[in-house]
């Protein structure tokens, strides 16, 4: 059955990872972009490739084929590998992606010190007129910002937050 097949494939890569067998890289590249596999199988394959694949091309190709939420796990790995094509991928999402994806991409870009990401994020905060955007990721990307170009955007958000807070305070006192 397909399910048994998938379990076997996942076990293969788990075994390869554990025993440092580098011979499955080619197959890993082929399998990683297969949306028919569930997330846990693809995660195992991704871990394997991250460990043993010396080039990013296979992981990049898989990313372009991946349409579900698993793409963010791949983005995470490519970010940690300092992949140079990741920026373009994320900027394309900000141009043409779904809203949730745009927000997520903007947070990765912020972490990469890319002003385009911050621009999108700031506009979103101002559009929604509050800082209620949930961080999709386990950390606040704004904390990673070290570029001076970020300051005007941060001030804009700060001002918005300040006005909202003072509005709430007025309501509380009336």
GROMACS .gro file of N, CA and C in nm:
model
  522
    1UNK      N    1   0.083  -0.120   0.000
    1UNK     CA    2   0.000   0.000   0.000
    1UNK      C    3   0.087   0.125   0.000
    2UNK      N    4   0.027   0.235  -0.037
    2UNK     CA    5   0.099   0.362  -0.039
    2UNK      C    6   0.150   0.401   0.099
    3UNK      N    7   0.064   0.374   0.199
    3UNK     CA    8   0.099   0.412   0.335
    3UNK      C    9   0.222   0.335   0.384
    4UNK      N   10   0.220   0.202   0.358
    4UNK     CA   11   0.335   0.120   0.396
    4UNK      C   12   0.460   0.167   0.324
    5UNK      N   13   0.441   0.200   0.199
    5UNK     CA   14   0.550   0.250   0.117
    5UNK      C   15   0.610   0.377   0.179
    6UNK      N   16   0.521   0.466   0.221
    6UNK     CA   17   0.567   0.592   0.279
    6UNK      C   18   0.641   0.569   0.410
    7UNK      N   19   0.588   0.480   0.492
    7UNK     CA   20   0.654   0.449   0.619
    7UNK      C   21   0.794   0.393   0.593
    8UNK      N   22   0.804   0.307   0.491
    8UNK     CA   23   0.934   0.250   0.455
    8UNK      C   24   1.030   0.361   0.412
    9UNK      N   25   0.981   0.454   0.332
    9UNK     CA   26   1.065   0.564   0.284
    9UNK      C   27   1.112   0.649   0.402
   10UNK      N   28   1.020   0.681   0.493
   10UNK     CA   29   1.058   0.762   0.608
   10UNK      C   30   1.164   0.689   0.691
   11UNK      N   31   1.145   0.557   0.710
   11UNK     CA   32   1.242   0.479   0.787
   11UNK      C   33   1.380   0.477   0.722
   12UNK      N   34   1.380   0.468   0.590
   12UNK     CA   35   1.504   0.474   0.513
   12UNK      C   36   1.588   0.596   0.550
   13UNK      N   37   1.521   0.713   0.542
   13UNK     CA   38   1.592   0.838   0.563
   13UNK      C   39   1.629   0.857   0.710
   14UNK      N   40   1.542   0.810   0.799
   14UNK     CA   41   1.573   0.817   0.942
   14UNK      C   42   1.697   0.731   0.970
   15UNK      N   43   1.700   0.612   0.909
   15UNK     CA   44   1.813   0.520   0.925
   15UNK      C   45   1.941   0.584   0.867
   16UNK      N   46   1.927   0.643   0.750
   16UNK     CA   47   2.040   0.708   0.685
   16UNK      C   48   2.097   0.822   0.768
   17UNK      N   49   2.006   0.898   0.830
   17UNK     CA   50   2.046   1.010   0.913
   17UNK      C   51   2.121   0.960   1.035
   18UNK      N   52   2.063   0.862   1.100
   18UNK     CA   53   2.120   0.808   1.223
   18UNK      C   54   2.257   0.745   1.198
   19UNK      N   55   2.269   0.675   1.086
   19UNK     CA   56   2.392   0.599   1.061
   19UNK      C   57   2.486   0.670   0.964
   20UNK      N   58   2.456   0.797   0.939
   20UNK     CA   59   2.542   0.881   0.854
   20UNK      C   60   2.571   0.819   0.717
   21UNK      N   61   2.465   0.767   0.657
   21UNK     CA   62   2.478   0.708   0.523
   21UNK      C   63   2.443   0.817   0.422
   22UNK      N   64   2.540   0.854   0.340
   22UNK     CA   65   2.520   0.969   0.252
   22UNK      C   66   2.466   0.930   0.115
   23UNK      N   67   2.437   0.804   0.095
   23UNK     CA   68   2.403   0.756  -0.040
   23UNK      C   69   2.259   0.784  -0.083
   24UNK      N   70   2.177   0.839   0.006
   24UNK     CA   71   2.036   0.858  -0.028
   24UNK      C   72   2.007   1.000  -0.076
   25UNK      N   73   2.109   1.083  -0.091
   25UNK     CA   74   2.088   1.224  -0.124
   25UNK      C   75   2.006   1.239  -0.252
   26UNK      N   76   2.043   1.165  -0.356
   26UNK     CA   77   1.974   1.174  -0.484
   26UNK      C   78   1.824   1.149  -0.466
   27UNK      N   79   1.792   1.042  -0.391
   27UNK     CA   80   1.650   1.007  -0.370
   27UNK      C   81   1.582   1.112  -0.284
   28UNK      N   82   1.654   1.165  -0.187
   28UNK     CA   83   1.598   1.269  -0.101
   28UNK      C   84   1.555   1.389  -0.182
   29UNK      N   85   1.639   1.427  -0.276
   29UNK     CA   86   1.606   1.542  -0.361
   29UNK      C   87   1.480   1.514  -0.441
   30UNK      N   88   1.466   1.390  -0.487
   30UNK     CA   89   1.348   1.352  -0.566
   30UNK      C   90   1.221   1.352  -0.481
   31UNK      N   91   1.234   1.304  -0.357
   31UNK     CA   92   1.116   1.283  -0.272
   31UNK      C   93   1.070   1.408  -0.197
   32UNK      N   94   1.161   1.499  -0.169
   32UNK     CA   95   1.128   1.610  -0.079
   32UNK      C   96   1.012   1.695  -0.132
   33UNK      N   97   1.005   1.715  -0.263
   33UNK     CA   98   0.902   1.800  -0.321
   33UNK      C   99   0.770   1.728  -0.347
   34UNK      N  100   0.756   1.607  -0.296
   34UNK     CA  101   0.636   1.529  -0.322
   34UNK      C  102   0.528   1.554  -0.216
   35UNK      N  103   0.428   1.633  -0.253
   35UNK     CA  104   0.322   1.670  -0.159
   35UNK      C  105   0.235   1.551  -0.117
   36UNK      N  106   0.246   1.441  -0.187
   36UNK     CA  107   0.167   1.323  -0.149
   36UNK      C  108   0.216   1.266  -0.016
   37UNK      N  109   0.342   1.291   0.016
   37UNK     CA  110   0.395   1.242   0.145
   37UNK      C  111   0.348   1.337   0.255
   38UNK      N  112   0.324   1.280   0.373
   38UNK     CA  113   0.281   1.369   0.480
   38UNK      C  114   0.400   1.447   0.537
   39UNK      N  115   0.367   1.542   0.621
   39UNK     CA  116   0.468   1.635   0.670
   39UNK      C  117   0.580   1.564   0.745
   40UNK      N  118   0.545   1.463   0.822
   40UNK     CA  119   0.650   1.400   0.902
   40UNK      C  120   0.752   1.326   0.815
   41UNK      N  121   0.705   1.266   0.706
   41UNK     CA  122   0.797   1.201   0.612
   41UNK      C  123   0.888   1.305   0.547
   42UNK      N  124   0.827   1.413   0.501
   42UNK     CA  125   0.906   1.517   0.435
   42UNK      C  126   1.004   1.583   0.533
   43UNK      N  127   0.962   1.597   0.658
   43UNK     CA  128   1.052   1.654   0.759
   43UNK      C  129   1.176   1.568   0.777
   44UNK      N  130   1.155   1.437   0.782
   44UNK     CA  131   1.268   1.345   0.797
   44UNK      C  132   1.362   1.357   0.677
   45UNK      N  133   1.304   1.364   0.557
   45UNK     CA  134   1.384   1.377   0.436
   45UNK      C  135   1.461   1.510   0.437
   46UNK      N  136   1.393   1.615   0.481
   46UNK     CA  137   1.457   1.747   0.488
   46UNK      C  138   1.574   1.745   0.586
   47UNK      N  139   1.553   1.685   0.703
   47UNK     CA  140   1.663   1.673   0.801
   47UNK      C  141   1.781   1.599   0.739
   48UNK      N  142   1.748   1.492   0.669
   48UNK     CA  143   1.853   1.411   0.605
   48UNK      C  144   1.932   1.496   0.504
   49UNK      N  145   1.859   1.565   0.416
   49UNK     CA  146   1.925   1.647   0.314
   49UNK      C  147   2.004   1.761   0.376
   50UNK      N  148   1.948   1.820   0.479
   50UNK     CA  149   2.018   1.930   0.544
   50UNK      C  150   2.153   1.884   0.598
   51UNK      N  151   2.153   1.761   0.643
   51UNK     CA  152   2.277   1.704   0.697
   51UNK      C  153   2.377   1.666   0.588
   52UNK      N  154   2.329   1.603   0.480
   52UNK     CA  155   2.423   1.539   0.387
   52UNK      C  156   2.431   1.600   0.247
   53UNK      N  157   2.334   1.683   0.211
   53UNK     CA  158   2.340   1.741   0.076
   53UNK      C  159   2.427   1.866   0.081
   54UNK      N  160   2.533   1.865   0.005
   54UNK     CA  161   2.629   1.976   0.011
   54UNK      C  162   2.581   2.098  -0.067
   55UNK      N  163   2.491   2.078  -0.163
   55UNK     CA  164   2.439   2.191  -0.240
   55UNK      C  165   2.290   2.209  -0.209
   56UNK      N  166   2.240   2.328  -0.236
   56UNK     CA  167   2.101   2.359  -0.202
   56UNK      C  168   2.003   2.333  -0.315
   57UNK      N  169   2.052   2.305  -0.432
   57UNK     CA  170   1.966   2.303  -0.550
   57UNK      C  171   1.847   2.208  -0.535
   58UNK      N  172   1.871   2.090  -0.481
   58UNK     CA  173   1.762   1.993  -0.464
   58UNK      C  174   1.655   2.044  -0.368
   59UNK      N  175   1.701   2.106  -0.259
   59UNK     CA  176   1.608   2.159  -0.160
   59UNK      C  177   1.530   2.277  -0.221
   60UNK      N  178   1.599   2.360  -0.299
   60UNK     CA  179   1.533   2.473  -0.365
   60UNK      C  180   1.424   2.425  -0.461
   61UNK      N  181   1.457   2.325  -0.541
   61UNK     CA  182   1.358   2.272  -0.637
   61UNK      C  183   1.236   2.220  -0.565
   62UNK      N  184   1.260   2.151  -0.454
   62UNK     CA  185   1.149   2.098  -0.375
   62UNK      C  186   1.063   2.212  -0.320
   63UNK      N  187   1.128   2.319  -0.279
   63UNK     CA  188   1.055   2.433  -0.225
   63UNK      C  189   0.958   2.489  -0.329
   64UNK      N  190   1.005   2.501  -0.452
   64UNK     CA  191   0.921   2.557  -0.558
   64UNK      C  192   0.800   2.468  -0.587
   65UNK      N  193   0.814   2.338  -0.560
   65UNK     CA  194   0.702   2.246  -0.584
   65UNK      C  195   0.607   2.237  -0.465
   66UNK      N  196   0.651   2.284  -0.350
   66UNK     CA  197   0.573   2.265  -0.227
   66UNK      C  198   0.472   2.377  -0.208
   67UNK      N  199   0.345   2.341  -0.208
   67UNK     CA  200   0.240   2.442  -0.200
   67UNK      C  201   0.178   2.449  -0.060
   68UNK      N  202   0.195   2.347   0.021
   68UNK     CA  203   0.132   2.349   0.154
   68UNK      C  204   0.224   2.416   0.257
   69UNK      N  205   0.182   2.413   0.382
   69UNK     CA  206   0.255   2.483   0.488
   69UNK      C  207   0.396   2.430   0.511
   70UNK      N  208   0.422   2.312   0.463
   70UNK     CA  209   0.556   2.253   0.481
   70UNK      C  210   0.665   2.341   0.419
   71UNK      N  211   0.624   2.427   0.324
   71UNK     CA  212   0.723   2.514   0.259
   71UNK      C  213   0.801   2.596   0.361
   72UNK      N  214   0.736   2.632   0.473
   72UNK     CA  215   0.805   2.716   0.572
   72UNK      C  216   0.914   2.640   0.645
   73UNK      N  217   0.896   2.508   0.658
   73UNK     CA  218   1.005   2.427   0.717
   73UNK      C  219   1.126   2.429   0.624
   74UNK      N  220   1.098   2.423   0.493
   74UNK     CA  221   1.208   2.426   0.395
   74UNK      C  222   1.275   2.564   0.397
   75UNK      N  223   1.192   2.670   0.404
   75UNK     CA  224   1.246   2.806   0.411
   75UNK      C  225   1.338   2.819   0.533
   76UNK      N  226   1.293   2.766   0.647
   76UNK     CA  227   1.376   2.769   0.769
   76UNK      C  228   1.514   2.710   0.746
   77UNK      N  229   1.514   2.593   0.682
   77UNK     CA  230   1.642   2.524   0.659
   77UNK      C  231   1.728   2.606   0.563
   78UNK      N  232   1.667   2.657   0.457
   78UNK     CA  233   1.746   2.735   0.361
   78UNK      C  234   1.800   2.863   0.425
   79UNK      N  235   1.721   2.921   0.515
   79UNK     CA  236   1.768   3.039   0.587
   79UNK      C  237   1.891   3.005   0.670
   80UNK      N  238   1.885   2.892   0.739
   80UNK     CA  239   1.999   2.854   0.823
   80UNK      C  240   2.120   2.815   0.738
   81UNK      N  241   2.095   2.777   0.613
   81UNK     CA  242   2.204   2.745   0.522
   81UNK      C  243   2.255   2.869   0.447
   82UNK      N  244   2.198   2.985   0.484
   82UNK     CA  245   2.233   3.112   0.419
   82UNK      C  246   2.220   3.105   0.267
   83UNK      N  247   2.109   3.046   0.224
   83UNK     CA  248   2.084   3.029   0.081
   83UNK      C  249   2.064   3.162   0.011
   84UNK      N  250   2.130   3.179  -0.104
   84UNK     CA  251   2.123   3.311  -0.167
   84UNK      C  252   2.002   3.331  -0.258
   85UNK      N  253   1.925   3.227  -0.285
   85UNK     CA  254   1.806   3.244  -0.369
   85UNK      C  255   1.678   3.261  -0.287
   86UNK      N  256   1.692   3.248  -0.157
   86UNK     CA  257   1.574   3.253  -0.070
   86UNK      C  258   1.507   3.390  -0.076
   87UNK      N  259   1.587   3.495  -0.081
   87UNK     CA  260   1.533   3.631  -0.083
   87UNK      C  261   1.437   3.649  -0.200
   88UNK      N  262   1.477   3.604  -0.318
   88UNK     CA  263   1.392   3.619  -0.436
   88UNK      C  264   1.261   3.542  -0.417
   89UNK      N  265   1.270   3.421  -0.365
   89UNK     CA  266   1.151   3.339  -0.341
   89UNK      C  267   1.053   3.413  -0.250
   90UNK      N  268   1.104   3.470  -0.142
   90UNK     CA  269   1.019   3.539  -0.045
   90UNK      C  270   0.963   3.669  -0.101
   91UNK      N  271   1.044   3.741  -0.178
   91UNK     CA  272   0.996   3.865  -0.241
   91UNK      C  273   0.885   3.835  -0.341
   92UNK      N  274   0.898   3.723  -0.412
   92UNK     CA  275   0.792   3.683  -0.506
   92UNK      C  276   0.661   3.656  -0.433
   93UNK      N  277   0.671   3.597  -0.315
   93UNK     CA  278   0.550   3.571  -0.235
   93UNK      C  279   0.486   3.705  -0.196
   94UNK      N  280   0.568   3.801  -0.154
   94UNK     CA  281   0.514   3.931  -0.115
   94UNK      C  282   0.445   3.998  -0.234
   95UNK      N  283   0.497   3.972  -0.354
   95UNK     CA  284   0.434   4.029  -0.473
   95UNK      C  285   0.303   3.958  -0.506
   96UNK      N  286   0.304   3.826  -0.509
   96UNK     CA  287   0.191   3.751  -0.564
   96UNK      C  288   0.127   3.647  -0.473
   97UNK      N  289   0.172   3.637  -0.348
   97UNK     CA  290   0.123   3.529  -0.263
   97UNK      C  291  -0.011   3.556  -0.197
   98UNK      N  292  -0.062   3.458  -0.122
   98UNK     CA  293  -0.181   3.477  -0.040
   98UNK      C  294  -0.143   3.561   0.082
   99UNK      N  295  -0.243   3.628   0.143
   99UNK     CA  296  -0.213   3.719   0.254
   99UNK      C  297  -0.134   3.656   0.368
  100UNK      N  298  -0.176   3.538   0.411
  100UNK     CA  299  -0.105   3.471   0.520
  100UNK      C  300   0.040   3.444   0.482
  101UNK      N  301   0.059   3.401   0.358
  101UNK     CA  302   0.195   3.373   0.311
  101UNK      C  303   0.278   3.500   0.302
  102UNK      N  304   0.214   3.609   0.260
  102UNK     CA  305   0.285   3.736   0.250
  102UNK      C  306   0.336   3.779   0.387
  103UNK      N  307   0.249   3.763   0.486
  103UNK     CA  308   0.286   3.803   0.622
  103UNK      C  309   0.403   3.719   0.671
  104UNK      N  310   0.395   3.590   0.645
  104UNK     CA  311   0.501   3.499   0.686
  104UNK      C  312   0.631   3.534   0.614
  105UNK      N  313   0.622   3.554   0.484
  105UNK     CA  314   0.741   3.587   0.404
  105UNK      C  315   0.803   3.718   0.454
  106UNK      N  316   0.717   3.814   0.488
  106UNK     CA  317   0.769   3.943   0.535
  106UNK      C  318   0.851   3.923   0.663
  107UNK      N  319   0.809   3.830   0.748
  107UNK     CA  320   0.881   3.807   0.873
  107UNK      C  321   1.017   3.743   0.848
  108UNK      N  322   1.024   3.652   0.752
  108UNK     CA  323   1.154   3.595   0.717
  108UNK      C  324   1.244   3.704   0.659
  109UNK      N  325   1.187   3.788   0.573
  109UNK     CA  326   1.267   3.895   0.512
  109UNK      C  327   1.318   3.993   0.616
  110UNK      N  328   1.235   4.023   0.714
  110UNK     CA  329   1.278   4.111   0.822
  110UNK      C  330   1.400   4.050   0.892
  111UNK      N  331   1.389   3.921   0.917
  111UNK     CA  332   1.501   3.853   0.982
  111UNK      C  333   1.628   3.859   0.898
  112UNK      N  334   1.609   3.864   0.766
  112UNK     CA  335   1.724   3.870   0.674
  112UNK      C  336   1.768   4.015   0.651
  113UNK      N  337   1.711   4.110   0.729
  113UNK     CA  338   1.745   4.253   0.716
  113UNK      C  339   1.700   4.311   0.583
  114UNK      N  340   1.596   4.255   0.524
  114UNK     CA  341   1.546   4.305   0.397
  114UNK      C  342   1.433   4.404   0.420
  115UNK      N  343   1.454   4.527   0.378
  115UNK     CA  344   1.359   4.635   0.402
  115UNK      C  345   1.223   4.608   0.336
  116UNK      N  346   1.222   4.540   0.221
  116UNK     CA  347   1.094   4.509   0.156
  116UNK      C  348   1.000   4.434   0.251
  117UNK      N  349   1.056   4.345   0.328
  117UNK     CA  350   0.974   4.269   0.424
  117UNK      C  351   0.916   4.359   0.530
  118UNK      N  352   0.999   4.449   0.579
  118UNK     CA  353   0.955   4.542   0.683
  118UNK      C  354   0.849   4.639   0.629
  119UNK      N  355   0.869   4.681   0.505
  119UNK     CA  356   0.775   4.772   0.440
  119UNK      C  357   0.637   4.705   0.435
  120UNK      N  358   0.633   4.583   0.388
  120UNK     CA  359   0.506   4.511   0.379
  120UNK      C  360   0.443   4.499   0.517
  121UNK      N  361   0.525   4.457   0.613
  121UNK     CA  362   0.477   4.433   0.749
  121UNK      C  363   0.420   4.562   0.809
  122UNK      N  364   0.494   4.672   0.794
  122UNK     CA  365   0.450   4.801   0.848
  122UNK      C  366   0.318   4.844   0.786
  123UNK      N  367   0.309   4.832   0.653
  123UNK     CA  368   0.185   4.871   0.585
  123UNK      C  369   0.067   4.789   0.634
  124UNK      N  370   0.092   4.662   0.658
  124UNK     CA  371  -0.013   4.572   0.707
  124UNK      C  372  -0.060   4.617   0.845
  125UNK      N  373   0.033   4.650   0.931
  125UNK     CA  374  -0.001   4.696   1.066
  125UNK      C  375  -0.085   4.824   1.057
  126UNK      N  376  -0.043   4.915   0.968
  126UNK     CA  377  -0.112   5.043   0.955
  126UNK      C  378  -0.251   5.024   0.893
  127UNK      N  379  -0.257   4.937   0.793
  127UNK     CA  380  -0.386   4.905   0.730
  127UNK      C  381  -0.485   4.851   0.831
  128UNK      N  382  -0.440   4.756   0.912
  128UNK     CA  383  -0.529   4.695   1.011
  128UNK      C  384  -0.545   4.786   1.132
  129UNK      N  385  -0.469   4.895   1.132
  129UNK     CA  386  -0.473   4.994   1.239
  129UNK      C  387  -0.451   4.936   1.378
  130UNK      N  388  -0.384   4.827   1.387
  130UNK     CA  389  -0.341   4.780   1.518
  130UNK      C  390  -0.234   4.675   1.504
  131UNK      N  391  -0.167   4.656   1.613
  131UNK     CA  392  -0.054   4.564   1.611
  131UNK      C  393  -0.104   4.427   1.655
  132UNK      N  394  -0.213   4.380   1.594
  132UNK     CA  395  -0.268   4.253   1.640
  132UNK      C  396  -0.220   4.138   1.554
  133UNK      N  397  -0.123   4.166   1.466
  133UNK     CA  398  -0.074   4.058   1.382
  133UNK      C  399  -0.009   3.953   1.469
  134UNK      N  400  -0.054   3.830   1.452
  134UNK     CA  401   0.014   3.728   1.532
  134UNK      C  402   0.146   3.696   1.465
  135UNK      N  403   0.245   3.667   1.545
  135UNK     CA  404   0.371   3.620   1.488
  135UNK      C  405   0.349   3.474   1.455
  136UNK      N  406   0.367   3.440   1.329
  136UNK     CA  407   0.343   3.301   1.290
  136UNK      C  408   0.455   3.213   1.342
  137UNK      N  409   0.567   3.275   1.372
  137UNK     CA  410   0.684   3.196   1.403
  137UNK      C  411   0.712   3.208   1.551
  138UNK      N  412   0.805   3.131   1.599
  138UNK     CA  413   0.823   3.125   1.744
  138UNK      C  414   0.902   3.245   1.796
  139UNK      N  415   0.936   3.338   1.708
  139UNK     CA  416   1.009   3.454   1.759
  139UNK      C  417   0.966   3.580   1.685
  140UNK      N  418   0.989   3.690   1.751
  140UNK     CA  419   0.954   3.819   1.694
  140UNK      C  420   1.067   3.863   1.602
  141UNK      N  421   1.040   3.864   1.472
  141UNK     CA  422   1.144   3.894   1.374
  141UNK      C  423   1.200   4.036   1.391
  142UNK      N  424   1.118   4.127   1.444
  142UNK     CA  425   1.164   4.264   1.459
  142UNK      C  426   1.287   4.272   1.549
  143UNK      N  427   1.299   4.177   1.641
  143UNK     CA  428   1.414   4.177   1.732
  143UNK      C  429   1.544   4.149   1.658
  144UNK      N  430   1.533   4.093   1.538
  144UNK     CA  431   1.653   4.058   1.463
  144UNK      C  432   1.705   4.177   1.382
  145UNK      N  433   1.627   4.285   1.376
  145UNK     CA  434   1.663   4.397   1.290
  145UNK      C  435   1.785   4.472   1.341
  146UNK      N  436   1.883   4.489   1.254
  146UNK     CA  437   1.999   4.570   1.293
  146UNK      C  438   2.031   4.675   1.188
  147UNK      N  439   1.947   4.686   1.085
  147UNK     CA  440   1.978   4.782   0.980
  147UNK      C  441   1.915   4.919   1.010
  148UNK      N  442   1.993   5.024   0.989
  148UNK     CA  443   1.944   5.161   1.017
  148UNK      C  444   1.822   5.195   0.932
  149UNK      N  445   1.814   5.139   0.813
  149UNK     CA  446   1.701   5.169   0.723
  149UNK      C  447   1.567   5.131   0.786
  150UNK      N  448   1.572   5.050   0.890
  150UNK     CA  449   1.447   5.003   0.951
  150UNK      C  450   1.383   5.110   1.038
  151UNK      N  451   1.459   5.208   1.082
  151UNK     CA  452   1.413   5.301   1.185
  151UNK      C  453   1.281   5.373   1.150
  152UNK      N  454   1.270   5.431   1.026
  152UNK     CA  455   1.143   5.500   0.997
  152UNK      C  456   1.020   5.409   1.008
  153UNK      N  457   1.034   5.284   0.967
  153UNK     CA  458   0.920   5.190   0.974
  153UNK      C  459   0.886   5.156   1.118
  154UNK      N  460   0.989   5.137   1.198
  154UNK     CA  461   0.967   5.105   1.338
  154UNK      C  462   0.899   5.223   1.408
  155UNK      N  463   0.941   5.344   1.374
  155UNK     CA  464   0.880   5.464   1.433
  155UNK      C  465   0.733   5.475   1.395
  156UNK      N  466   0.704   5.444   1.268
  156UNK     CA  467   0.564   5.449   1.223
  156UNK      C  468   0.477   5.354   1.304
  157UNK      N  469   0.527   5.234   1.326
  157UNK     CA  470   0.449   5.136   1.402
  157UNK      C  471   0.438   5.179   1.549
  158UNK      N  472   0.545   5.235   1.599
  158UNK     CA  473   0.546   5.280   1.738
  158UNK      C  474   0.442   5.389   1.759
  159UNK      N  475   0.438   5.481   1.664
  159UNK     CA  476   0.343   5.591   1.672
  159UNK      C  477   0.200   5.539   1.671
  160UNK      N  478   0.174   5.446   1.581
  160UNK     CA  479   0.041   5.386   1.571
  160UNK      C  480   0.003   5.320   1.704
  161UNK      N  481   0.096   5.243   1.757
  161UNK     CA  482   0.070   5.172   1.883
  161UNK      C  483   0.043   5.273   1.994
  162UNK      N  484   0.123   5.379   1.994
  162UNK     CA  485   0.108   5.484   2.096
  162UNK      C  486  -0.030   5.549   2.089
  163UNK      N  487  -0.073   5.584   1.966
  163UNK     CA  488  -0.205   5.647   1.950
  163UNK      C  489  -0.315   5.553   1.995
  164UNK      N  490  -0.302   5.426   1.960
  164UNK     CA  491  -0.404   5.330   2.001
  164UNK      C  492  -0.409   5.317   2.153
  165UNK      N  493  -0.292   5.316   2.215
  165UNK     CA  494  -0.287   5.304   2.360
  165UNK      C  495  -0.351   5.425   2.427
  166UNK      N  496  -0.318   5.545   2.377
  166UNK     CA  497  -0.373   5.664   2.441
  166UNK      C  498  -0.525   5.671   2.419
  167UNK      N  499  -0.571   5.621   2.304
  167UNK     CA  500  -0.716   5.614   2.282
  167UNK      C  501  -0.782   5.524   2.387
  168UNK      N  502  -0.719   5.411   2.412
  168UNK     CA  503  -0.774   5.317   2.510
  168UNK      C  504  -0.775   5.380   2.649
  169UNK      N  505  -0.669   5.452   2.680
  169UNK     CA  506  -0.662   5.516   2.812
  169UNK      C  507  -0.774   5.617   2.831
  170UNK      N  508  -0.804   5.695   2.724
  170UNK     CA  509  -0.911   5.794   2.730
  170UNK      C  510  -1.044   5.723   2.757
  171UNK      N  511  -1.066   5.612   2.687
  171UNK     CA  512  -1.191   5.538   2.702
  171UNK      C  513  -1.206   5.491   2.847
  172UNK      N  514  -1.095   5.446   2.902
  172UNK     CA  515  -1.097   5.393   3.039
  172UNK      C  516  -1.131   5.500   3.141
  173UNK      N  517  -1.096   5.624   3.112
  173UNK     CA  518  -1.114   5.732   3.212
  173UNK      C  519  -1.252   5.796   3.206
  174UNK      N  520  -1.322   5.780   3.096
  174UNK     CA  521  -1.446   5.856   3.080
  174UNK      C  522  -1.556   5.806   3.175
   0.00000   0.00000   0.00000
